[in-house]
């Protein structure tokens, strides 16, 4: 259901807001989805880098802005900087007008890229940071909704940012936007009403997606709709060495056993620090191993010289 | 609010023109959406054009999809149509108040927020009834399990809404000889007890899309009228009328 539209926002083009007169120089496109296109831009006023999202539909984009605004209101009291910078309309080359908003630019890789580059040892920490992010939303009464690998950006040292607020839904309402394979309803594991458990379910599927992408896709394609279930998903967990240590937690998230995001995050944290928890599964960092080997070698050399002399 | 969703894979070939039927629905305030299910692209240019025309006349949208995309498409279309219907109603109000086109885009960004908040709220809480009209001609037979799955999936999405949400299912041509369409499932909020939506279908050669749509429009009209007179005594008028 992609609505594509031609904007002609090439590198170097200056976008001027119709109402607030903010001026932004386009650098490149960052990404594109069902609701619009996102560009990396530089604001003329302060030369700062931002992300500018142009919407295909004014009402859909405004819903997203409304969510970002009310989150900004909640964040102001907690002291975190605002994500939403500017809201305006732009005039495209052909004279048509399009609504856009400007947000903080998240300098990061998508979750799967990040883990590929930095190594799987970062997975527990990134997961924990993501659970904290989700808990922040849950505390304010929102579910993220469309949680999936593509919507999680990771910056240095595993710091996590969520992008695409088009699925964010107040608790108790029907989830606005979701992706089938991450959807609790699709797996016959509960409703499509927004609550903390909805996001935690998607989070668990995301863990499986990160480790067993192919088998998950195969399973979704081959199972009869009525046979999709958390138990089937747990089979994938049991077959994977990295996921097996998490099976208690994942089972809990897939069957709605956590009361809220905080409880789930705390349980995840206990898992991270459990003696022989994820570390036993061969997750000793490479550099530590190397240092250990180096010092063992050094010791051997020292002893050799000591004995010789 | 009433919506008709037509799921088909071919051209109509008997009876009243389905485009006329869809326009009739639209004039009664019922939006008609159309999904063409094409697994091997068997739908020709003529079929494609007809599907687009029906949707345009019915004030709705049309999509061509394969069976794997059916659930997601049906769910998204229904949701978008709710928002659009409410948006149109809100625009009408704005037009009267502001004397402009009433388009959301014309408002300054800081005013848009409040209007869209109202649209979103109504979109979640308005009563909604979706009548599904399923083409059960011979070529659709292998696709009917996907259709059934999409219907169950839609029910799940409707159940998550805050507003009262129901669906009804028809297939055409009808089961008994000479019938344009058959009601398989009257308005319901739950499909749990329903083991099979289309039990023992008789596949027939004709595709009376237009006559089937007319039947379903009648069904909705009677339902709306019945409810309205009942609601007048209940004092809950207007829940299904936008
Ligand atoms: N603030 C940001 N900083 C950096 N990159 C971003 C930012 N926001 C979005 N992106 C990039 O742009 C892509 C598309 O953005 P987004 O997901 O918001 O669009 P969408 O149209 O809502 O997509 P979807 O189809 O998933 O709903 C993202 O996947 C991400 O890579």
Coordinates of C-alpha atoms and ligand atoms in Angstrom, one line a residue:
Chain A
X1 CA 0.0 0.0 0.0
X2 CA 2.9 2.3 -0.7
X3 CA 2.0 5.7 -2.0
X4 CA 5.0 7.0 -3.9
X5 CA 5.3 10.6 -4.8
X6 CA 8.0 12.5 -6.7
X7 CA 9.4 15.4 -4.7
X8 CA 12.6 16.2 -6.5
X9 CA 14.5 16.6 -3.2
X10 CA 18.0 16.1 -4.5
X11 CA 21.2 16.8 -2.8
X12 CA 21.8 20.6 -2.3
X13 CA 18.1 21.6 -2.7
X14 CA 16.9 24.1 -0.1
X15 CA 13.6 23.3 1.5
X16 CA 11.8 26.3 3.0
X17 CA 8.8 25.9 5.3
X18 CA 5.7 27.7 4.2
X19 CA 4.6 28.8 7.7
X20 CA 7.7 29.0 9.9
X21 CA 10.2 29.8 7.1
X22 CA 12.7 27.3 8.4
X23 CA 15.4 26.6 5.8
X24 CA 16.9 23.1 5.4
X25 CA 19.5 21.9 2.8
X26 CA 18.9 18.3 1.6
X27 CA 21.9 16.0 2.0
X28 CA 20.4 12.6 1.1
X29 CA 17.5 10.3 1.6
X30 CA 17.7 8.2 4.7
X31 CA 14.8 5.9 4.1
X32 CA 11.3 5.5 2.8
X33 CA 8.2 3.7 4.0
X34 CA 4.5 3.5 3.7
X35 CA 3.9 6.9 5.2
X36 CA 6.6 9.0 3.6
X37 CA 10.2 9.7 2.9
X38 CA 12.9 10.7 5.4
X39 CA 15.8 12.9 4.4
X40 CA 19.0 13.9 6.1
X41 CA 19.1 17.7 6.1
X42 CA 21.2 20.6 7.5
X43 CA 19.4 23.5 9.1
X44 CA 20.7 26.8 7.7
X45 CA 20.3 28.6 11.0
X46 CA 22.6 26.5 13.1
X47 CA 24.2 24.2 10.6
X48 CA 22.9 21.3 12.6
X49 CA 21.9 17.9 11.1
X50 CA 18.3 16.8 11.3
X51 CA 16.0 14.2 9.8
X52 CA 13.1 15.6 7.8
X53 CA 10.1 13.4 7.1
X54 CA 7.7 14.3 4.2
X55 CA 4.3 12.7 4.5
X56 CA 2.3 11.2 1.7
X57 CA -0.9 11.9 3.6
X58 CA -1.6 15.0 5.8
X59 CA -3.8 13.2 8.3
X60 CA -1.5 10.2 8.8
X61 CA 1.5 12.5 9.2
X62 CA -0.3 14.7 11.6
X63 CA -1.3 11.7 13.8
X64 CA 2.4 10.9 14.1
X65 CA 3.2 14.5 15.0
X66 CA 0.5 14.5 17.6
X67 CA 2.1 11.5 19.3
X68 CA 5.5 13.1 19.1
X69 CA 4.1 16.3 20.6
X70 CA 2.5 14.6 23.5
X71 CA 5.7 12.6 24.1
X72 CA 7.7 15.8 24.0
X73 CA 5.4 17.2 26.7
X74 CA 6.1 14.3 28.9
X75 CA 9.8 14.4 28.2
X76 CA 10.1 18.1 29.0
X77 CA 9.2 17.3 32.6
X78 CA 11.8 14.5 32.7
X79 CA 14.5 16.7 31.2
X80 CA 15.2 14.7 27.9
X81 CA 15.6 16.9 24.8
X82 CA 12.8 17.1 22.3
X83 CA 12.7 14.8 19.4
X84 CA 10.4 16.9 17.3
X85 CA 12.0 20.1 16.0
X86 CA 9.7 21.7 13.4
X87 CA 6.4 21.1 11.7
X88 CA 5.6 22.8 8.3
X89 CA 4.6 22.4 4.7
X90 CA 7.0 22.4 1.7
X91 CA 6.5 23.3 -1.9
X92 CA 7.7 20.7 -4.4
X93 CA 9.2 21.4 -7.8
X94 CA 5.8 20.9 -9.5
X95 CA 4.1 23.4 -7.2
X96 CA 2.3 20.7 -5.0
X97 CA 2.5 21.2 -1.3
X98 CA 3.5 18.4 1.2
X99 CA 3.4 18.4 4.9
X100 CA 6.7 17.6 6.7
X101 CA 8.2 17.5 10.2
X102 CA 11.8 17.8 11.3
X103 CA 13.2 15.6 14.1
X104 CA 16.5 14.8 15.7
X105 CA 18.8 12.9 13.4
X106 CA 19.7 9.5 14.8
X107 CA 23.2 8.7 13.8
X108 CA 23.0 4.9 14.0
X109 CA 22.7 1.7 12.2
X110 CA 19.6 -0.5 12.1
X111 CA 19.6 -3.2 14.7
X112 CA 20.7 -6.0 12.4
X113 CA 23.4 -4.0 10.8
X114 CA 24.7 -3.0 14.2
X115 CA 24.9 -6.5 15.6
X116 CA 26.6 -7.7 12.4
X117 CA 29.2 -5.0 12.7
X118 CA 29.8 -4.9 16.5
X119 CA 29.3 -8.5 17.2
X120 CA 26.6 -10.6 18.9
X121 CA 28.0 -9.8 22.4
X122 CA 26.2 -6.5 22.2
X123 CA 22.8 -8.1 21.8
X124 CA 21.9 -8.5 25.5
X125 CA 22.8 -4.8 26.2
X126 CA 21.0 -3.4 23.2
X127 CA 18.0 -5.6 24.1
X128 CA 18.0 -4.2 27.6
X129 CA 18.3 -0.6 26.3
X130 CA 15.4 -1.2 24.0
X131 CA 13.2 -2.6 26.8
X132 CA 14.0 0.5 28.8
X133 CA 12.9 2.7 25.8
X134 CA 9.7 0.8 25.5
X135 CA 9.1 1.0 29.2
X136 CA 9.3 4.8 29.0
X137 CA 6.5 4.8 26.4
X138 CA 4.5 2.3 28.4
X139 CA 4.8 4.5 31.5
X140 CA 3.2 7.3 29.5
X141 CA 0.4 5.0 28.4
X142 CA 1.5 4.3 24.9
X143 CA 2.4 1.1 23.0
X144 CA 4.9 1.5 20.2
X145 CA 2.9 -0.8 18.0
X146 CA 5.0 -1.5 14.9
X147 CA 8.1 -2.8 16.6
X148 CA 10.5 -4.5 14.2
X149 CA 14.1 -4.7 13.3
X150 CA 13.9 -1.8 10.8
X151 CA 12.4 0.6 13.3
X152 CA 15.2 0.3 15.9
X153 CA 18.3 2.4 15.3
X154 CA 21.4 1.8 17.4
X155 CA 24.1 4.4 18.0
X156 CA 27.5 4.0 19.6
X157 CA 27.8 1.8 22.7
X158 CA 24.4 0.2 22.0
X159 CA 22.3 3.3 22.6
X160 CA 18.9 2.7 21.1
X161 CA 16.4 5.0 19.4
X162 CA 13.0 4.1 18.0
X163 CA 12.0 5.6 14.7
X164 CA 8.6 5.6 12.9
X165 CA 6.0 6.6 15.4
X166 CA 3.2 5.9 12.9
X167 CA 2.2 2.8 14.9
X168 CA 2.2 4.4 18.4
X169 CA -1.2 3.8 20.0
X170 CA -2.7 4.8 23.3
X171 CA -3.3 1.8 25.6
X172 CA -6.7 0.3 25.1
X173 CA -7.1 1.4 21.5
X174 CA -6.6 -0.8 18.4
X175 CA -2.9 -0.9 17.3
X176 CA -2.7 1.6 14.4
X177 CA 0.0 -0.1 12.3
X178 CA 1.7 -3.4 12.6
X179 CA 3.7 -5.9 10.6
X180 CA 2.2 -9.4 10.4
X181 CA 5.1 -11.5 11.5
X182 CA 5.6 -9.4 14.7
X183 CA 1.8 -9.2 15.4
X184 CA 0.4 -10.9 18.5
X185 CA -2.9 -11.5 16.7
X186 CA -1.2 -13.2 13.7
X187 CA 0.3 -15.8 16.0
X188 CA -3.0 -16.4 17.8
X189 CA -1.5 -15.1 21.0
X190 CA -3.9 -12.4 21.9
X191 CA -5.7 -9.2 20.7
X192 CA -4.6 -6.3 18.6
X193 CA -5.5 -3.9 21.5
X194 CA -2.5 -1.8 22.5
X195 CA -0.9 -2.7 25.8
X196 CA 2.6 -3.3 27.1
X197 CA 2.3 -7.0 26.3
X198 CA 1.7 -6.2 22.6
X199 CA 5.2 -4.6 22.3
X200 CA 6.8 -7.3 24.4
X201 CA 5.4 -9.9 22.1
X202 CA 6.9 -8.1 19.1
X203 CA 10.2 -7.7 21.0
X204 CA 10.4 -11.5 21.4
X205 CA 9.6 -12.1 17.8
X206 CA 12.3 -9.6 16.9
X207 CA 14.8 -11.6 19.0
X208 CA 13.9 -14.7 17.0
X209 CA 14.1 -12.7 13.7
X210 CA 17.6 -11.6 14.6
X211 CA 18.8 -15.1 15.1
X212 CA 16.6 -17.3 13.0
X213 CA 15.4 -15.1 10.2
X214 CA 15.1 -17.8 7.5
X215 CA 13.4 -20.4 9.7
X216 CA 10.9 -17.8 11.0
X217 CA 9.9 -16.8 7.5
X218 CA 9.6 -20.4 6.5
X219 CA 7.4 -21.2 9.6
X220 CA 5.1 -18.2 8.9
X221 CA 4.7 -19.3 5.3
X222 CA 4.1 -23.0 5.9
X223 CA 1.9 -23.1 9.1
X224 CA -1.8 -23.1 8.7
X225 CA -3.2 -19.9 10.2
X226 CA -5.0 -21.7 13.0
X227 CA -1.7 -23.5 13.9
X228 CA 0.4 -20.4 14.4
X229 CA 1.1 -20.2 18.1
X230 CA 3.7 -19.1 20.7
X231 CA 4.6 -22.8 21.1
X232 CA 5.6 -23.0 17.5
X233 CA 7.8 -19.9 18.0
X234 CA 9.3 -21.4 21.1
X235 CA 10.5 -24.4 18.9
X236 CA 12.7 -21.9 17.1
X237 CA 14.0 -20.6 20.4
X238 CA 14.9 -24.1 21.6
X239 CA 16.8 -24.9 18.4
X240 CA 19.1 -21.9 18.6
X241 CA 22.1 -21.8 20.9
X242 CA 22.0 -18.0 21.4
X243 CA 18.2 -18.0 22.1
X244 CA 18.0 -21.1 24.3
X245 CA 19.4 -19.3 27.5
X246 CA 16.7 -16.7 27.0
X247 CA 13.8 -19.2 26.6
X248 CA 12.3 -18.5 30.0
X249 CA 12.1 -14.8 29.2
X250 CA 11.0 -15.2 25.6
X251 CA 8.3 -17.7 26.7
X252 CA 7.1 -15.1 29.2
X253 CA 6.9 -12.3 26.6
X254 CA 5.2 -14.6 24.0
X255 CA 2.5 -15.6 26.4
X256 CA 1.9 -12.3 28.1
X257 CA 3.3 -13.2 31.5
X258 CA 5.0 -9.8 32.1
X259 CA 2.8 -7.1 33.7
X260 CA 4.6 -4.2 32.1
X261 CA 7.8 -3.2 30.3
X262 CA 9.7 -2.5 33.6
X263 CA 9.1 -6.0 34.9
X264 CA 10.2 -7.4 31.6
X265 CA 13.4 -5.2 31.6
X266 CA 14.2 -6.3 35.1
X267 CA 13.9 -9.9 34.2
X268 CA 16.1 -9.4 31.2
X269 CA 18.7 -7.7 33.3
X270 CA 18.7 -10.6 35.8
X271 CA 19.4 -12.8 32.8
X272 CA 22.3 -10.7 31.7
X273 CA 24.0 -10.9 35.1
X274 CA 23.2 -14.5 35.9
X275 CA 26.5 -16.3 36.5
X276 CA 27.1 -18.3 33.4
X277 CA 24.0 -16.7 31.8
X278 CA 24.6 -15.5 28.3
X279 CA 28.3 -15.4 29.0
X280 CA 28.6 -19.2 29.2
X281 CA 27.2 -19.6 25.7
X282 CA 30.6 -18.7 24.2
X283 CA 30.0 -15.0 24.6
X284 CA 33.4 -14.2 26.1
X285 CA 34.5 -11.1 24.3
X286 CA 37.2 -11.6 21.7
X287 CA 39.5 -9.0 23.1
X288 CA 39.3 -10.5 26.6
X289 CA 40.2 -13.9 25.1
X290 CA 43.1 -12.4 23.3
X291 CA 44.4 -10.6 26.4
X292 CA 44.1 -13.8 28.4
X293 CA 46.0 -15.7 25.8
X294 CA 48.7 -12.9 25.6
X295 CA 49.1 -12.9 29.3
X296 CA 49.3 -16.7 29.4
X297 CA 52.0 -16.6 26.8
X298 CA 53.8 -14.0 28.7
X299 CA 53.6 -16.1 31.9
X300 CA 55.0 -19.1 30.0
X301 CA 57.9 -17.0 28.7
X302 CA 58.6 -15.6 32.1
X303 CA 58.6 -19.0 33.7
X304 CA 60.9 -20.4 31.0
X305 CA 63.5 -17.6 31.6
X306 CA 63.1 -18.0 35.3
X307 CA 63.8 -21.8 35.1
X308 CA 66.6 -21.3 32.6
X309 CA 68.5 -18.8 34.6
Chain B
X1 CA -20.8 3.7 9.4
X2 CA -21.3 1.0 6.7
X3 CA -18.6 -0.3 4.3
X4 CA -18.9 -2.9 1.6
X5 CA -15.8 -4.9 0.7
X6 CA -16.0 -6.8 -2.5
X7 CA -13.4 -9.6 -3.1
X8 CA -13.3 -10.9 -6.6
X9 CA -11.0 -12.2 -9.3
X10 CA -12.9 -11.5 -12.5
X11 CA -15.4 -9.6 -14.5
X12 CA -19.1 -9.5 -13.8
X13 CA -21.1 -11.0 -16.6
X14 CA -24.7 -10.8 -15.8
X15 CA -27.3 -8.4 -14.5
X16 CA -27.0 -4.7 -13.5
X17 CA -23.6 -3.0 -14.1
X18 CA -21.6 -3.3 -10.8
X19 CA -20.4 0.3 -11.3
X20 CA -24.0 1.5 -11.2
X21 CA -24.5 -0.6 -8.1
X22 CA -21.4 0.9 -6.4
X23 CA -22.5 4.4 -7.2
X24 CA -25.9 3.6 -5.6
X25 CA -24.1 2.5 -2.5
X26 CA -22.1 5.7 -2.4
X27 CA -25.2 7.9 -2.7
X28 CA -26.5 6.1 0.4
X29 CA -23.4 6.9 2.3
X30 CA -21.9 3.4 2.0
X31 CA -18.3 3.2 0.8
X32 CA -17.4 0.3 -1.5
X33 CA -13.9 -1.1 -1.5
X34 CA -12.6 -3.7 -3.9
X35 CA -9.9 -6.3 -3.7
X36 CA -8.9 -8.2 -6.8
X37 CA -7.2 -11.5 -5.8
X38 CA -4.9 -12.5 -8.6
X39 CA -2.3 -15.3 -8.0
X40 CA -1.3 -15.9 -11.6
X41 CA -2.4 -12.5 -13.0
X42 CA -5.4 -14.2 -14.6
X43 CA -7.4 -10.9 -14.4
X44 CA -7.2 -9.2 -17.7
X45 CA -7.1 -5.5 -18.5
X46 CA -10.9 -5.4 -18.6
X47 CA -11.1 -7.0 -15.2
X48 CA -8.6 -4.5 -13.7
X49 CA -10.5 -1.6 -15.2
X50 CA -13.8 -2.8 -13.8
X51 CA -12.4 -3.2 -10.3
X52 CA -11.0 0.3 -10.4
X53 CA -14.3 1.7 -11.7
X54 CA -16.4 0.0 -9.0
X55 CA -14.2 1.4 -6.3
X56 CA -14.2 4.9 -7.8
X57 CA -17.9 4.9 -8.1
X58 CA -18.3 3.5 -4.6
X59 CA -16.1 6.2 -3.1
X60 CA -13.6 3.6 -2.0
X61 CA -10.2 2.2 -3.0
X62 CA -9.1 -0.8 -5.0
X63 CA -6.1 -3.1 -4.8
X64 CA -4.8 -6.1 -6.8
X65 CA -3.1 -8.5 -4.5
X66 CA -2.1 -12.2 -4.3
X67 CA -3.6 -14.4 -1.6
X68 CA -0.6 -14.0 0.7
X69 CA -1.2 -10.2 0.9
X70 CA -5.0 -10.5 1.3
X71 CA -5.3 -10.3 5.1
X72 CA -3.0 -7.3 5.5
X73 CA -4.7 -5.5 2.6
X74 CA -8.3 -6.1 3.8
X75 CA -7.3 -4.9 7.3
X76 CA -5.5 -1.8 6.1
X77 CA -8.2 -0.8 3.6
X78 CA -11.0 -1.1 6.2
X79 CA -9.0 1.0 8.6
X80 CA -8.0 3.7 6.1
X81 CA -11.6 3.9 4.9
X82 CA -12.9 4.6 8.4
X83 CA -10.4 7.5 8.7
X84 CA -11.2 8.8 5.3
X85 CA -15.0 8.7 5.8
X86 CA -14.6 10.6 9.0
X87 CA -12.2 13.0 7.5
X88 CA -14.7 13.8 4.8
X89 CA -17.4 14.4 7.3
X90 CA -15.1 16.7 9.3
X91 CA -14.1 18.6 6.2
X92 CA -17.7 19.3 5.5
X93 CA -18.1 20.8 9.0
X94 CA -14.9 22.8 8.5
X95 CA -16.1 24.1 5.2
X96 CA -19.2 25.5 6.8
X97 CA -17.3 27.0 9.7
X98 CA -14.4 28.4 7.7
X99 CA -15.9 29.0 4.3
X100 CA -12.8 27.4 2.6
X101 CA -12.5 24.0 1.0
X102 CA -12.3 22.5 4.5
X103 CA -9.2 20.5 3.6
X104 CA -7.0 19.6 6.5
X105 CA -4.0 20.8 4.4
X106 CA -5.3 24.3 4.3
X107 CA -5.1 24.7 8.0
X108 CA -1.9 26.0 9.6
X109 CA 0.1 23.1 11.1
X110 CA -0.7 24.1 14.7
X111 CA -4.4 23.9 14.0
X112 CA -4.2 20.6 12.2
X113 CA -3.2 18.8 15.4
X114 CA -6.6 19.3 17.1
X115 CA -8.6 18.4 14.0
X116 CA -6.7 15.2 13.4
X117 CA -7.0 14.3 17.1
X118 CA -10.7 14.4 16.7
X119 CA -10.6 12.3 13.5
X120 CA -8.4 9.7 15.2
X121 CA -10.7 9.6 18.2
X122 CA -13.9 9.2 16.1
X123 CA -12.1 6.7 13.9
X124 CA -11.5 4.5 16.9
X125 CA -14.9 4.9 18.6
X126 CA -17.5 5.1 15.7
X127 CA -19.7 2.1 15.2
X128 CA -18.6 0.2 12.2
X129 CA -20.3 -2.5 10.0
X130 CA -18.4 -4.1 7.2
X131 CA -20.3 -6.3 4.7
X132 CA -18.0 -8.6 2.8
X133 CA -19.2 -9.7 -0.6
X134 CA -17.2 -12.7 -1.9
X135 CA -17.0 -13.8 -5.5
X136 CA -17.4 -17.6 -5.3
X137 CA -17.2 -18.4 -9.0
X138 CA -15.2 -21.4 -10.0
X139 CA -11.9 -19.6 -10.4
X140 CA -12.1 -18.3 -6.8
X141 CA -12.4 -21.8 -5.3
X142 CA -8.7 -22.3 -4.6
X143 CA -8.5 -18.9 -3.0
X144 CA -11.4 -19.2 -0.6
X145 CA -9.3 -20.5 2.3
X146 CA -7.2 -17.3 2.0
X147 CA -10.4 -15.3 1.9
X148 CA -11.7 -17.0 5.0
X149 CA -8.4 -16.3 6.8
X150 CA -8.6 -12.7 5.8
X151 CA -12.1 -12.5 7.2
X152 CA -11.0 -14.0 10.5
X153 CA -8.1 -11.6 10.6
X154 CA -10.3 -8.6 9.9
X155 CA -12.6 -9.7 12.8
X156 CA -9.6 -9.7 15.1
X157 CA -8.7 -6.1 14.1
X158 CA -12.4 -5.0 14.5
X159 CA -12.5 -6.6 17.9
X160 CA -9.6 -4.4 19.0
X161 CA -11.5 -1.2 18.2
X162 CA -13.3 0.7 20.9
X163 CA -16.4 1.3 18.9
X164 CA -19.0 -1.5 18.3
X165 CA -17.7 -3.3 15.2
X166 CA -19.4 -6.1 13.2
X167 CA -19.2 -7.8 10.0
X168 CA -21.5 -9.8 7.7
X169 CA -20.5 -12.1 4.9
X170 CA -22.2 -12.8 1.5
X171 CA -21.1 -14.9 -1.4
X172 CA -22.3 -14.7 -5.0
X173 CA -23.7 -16.3 -7.1
X174 CA -26.2 -17.6 -4.5
X175 CA -26.4 -21.1 -3.4
X176 CA -29.9 -21.9 -4.6
X177 CA -30.6 -21.6 -8.4
X178 CA -31.3 -18.1 -9.6
X179 CA -30.2 -16.4 -6.4
X180 CA -27.8 -13.5 -6.9
X181 CA -26.2 -13.9 -3.6
X182 CA -26.4 -15.7 -0.3
X183 CA -25.9 -14.4 3.2
X184 CA -23.4 -16.7 4.9
X185 CA -23.0 -14.8 8.2
X186 CA -25.3 -12.2 9.6
X187 CA -23.8 -9.2 11.6
X188 CA -21.5 -10.6 14.2
X189 CA -18.8 -9.5 16.6
X190 CA -17.2 -12.9 17.0
X191 CA -16.2 -15.8 14.7
X192 CA -15.1 -18.2 17.5
X193 CA -17.9 -20.7 17.1
X194 CA -17.9 -20.5 13.3
X195 CA -15.9 -23.5 12.0
X196 CA -16.5 -22.8 8.3
X197 CA -17.8 -19.5 6.8
X198 CA -18.5 -21.1 3.3
X199 CA -19.9 -24.6 3.9
X200 CA -20.7 -26.7 0.8
X201 CA -20.5 -24.1 -1.9
X202 CA -22.1 -24.8 -5.2
X203 CA -19.8 -23.3 -7.9
X204 CA -21.8 -21.8 -10.8
X205 CA -20.7 -20.2 -14.0
X206 CA -22.0 -16.7 -13.7
X207 CA -20.6 -13.7 -11.9
X208 CA -23.5 -11.4 -11.0
X209 CA -21.4 -8.8 -9.2
X210 CA -23.8 -6.0 -9.8
X211 CA -27.0 -7.8 -8.6
X212 CA -25.1 -9.1 -5.6
X213 CA -24.0 -5.6 -4.6
X214 CA -27.6 -4.4 -5.0
X215 CA -28.8 -7.1 -2.6
X216 CA -26.1 -6.1 0.0
X217 CA -27.0 -2.4 -0.3
X218 CA -30.6 -3.3 0.5
X219 CA -29.5 -5.4 3.4
X220 CA -27.5 -2.5 4.8
X221 CA -30.3 -0.1 4.2
X222 CA -32.9 -2.2 6.0
X223 CA -30.4 -2.8 8.8
X224 CA -29.8 0.9 9.2
X225 CA -33.5 1.7 9.1
X226 CA -34.3 -1.0 11.5
X227 CA -31.6 0.1 13.9
X228 CA -32.5 3.7 13.6
X229 CA -36.1 3.2 14.6
X230 CA -34.9 0.9 17.4
X231 CA -32.3 3.4 18.4
X232 CA -34.9 6.1 18.6
X233 CA -36.5 4.2 21.4
X234 CA -33.1 3.4 22.9
X235 CA -32.0 7.0 22.6
X236 CA -28.7 5.9 21.0
X237 CA -29.3 7.5 17.6
X238 CA -26.7 8.2 15.1
X239 CA -24.1 5.7 16.2
X240 CA -24.0 4.1 12.7
X241 CA -24.6 7.3 10.7
X242 CA -21.7 9.6 9.9
Ligands
LIG1 N1 15.3 10.5 13.0 C1 15.9 9.7 12.1 N2 17.2 9.6 12.1 C2 17.8 8.8 11.2 N3 17.1 8.0 10.3 C3 15.8 8.0 10.3 C4 15.1 8.8 11.2 N4 13.8 8.6 11.0 C5 13.7 7.7 10.0 N5 14.9 7.3 9.6 C6 15.1 6.3 8.5 O1 14.1 6.4 7.5 C7 13.4 5.2 7.4 C8 12.0 5.4 7.1 O2 11.4 6.1 8.1 P1 10.0 5.7 8.8 O3 10.0 4.3 9.2 O4 9.6 6.8 9.7 O5 9.1 5.9 7.5 P2 7.6 5.2 7.3 O6 7.1 5.7 6.0 O7 6.8 5.5 8.5 O8 8.0 3.7 7.2 P3 7.0 2.4 7.5 O9 6.6 1.9 6.2 O10 7.9 1.5 8.3 O11 5.9 2.9 8.3 C9 13.7 4.4 8.7 O12 13.7 3.0 8.5 C10 15.1 4.9 9.1 O13 16.1 4.2 8.4

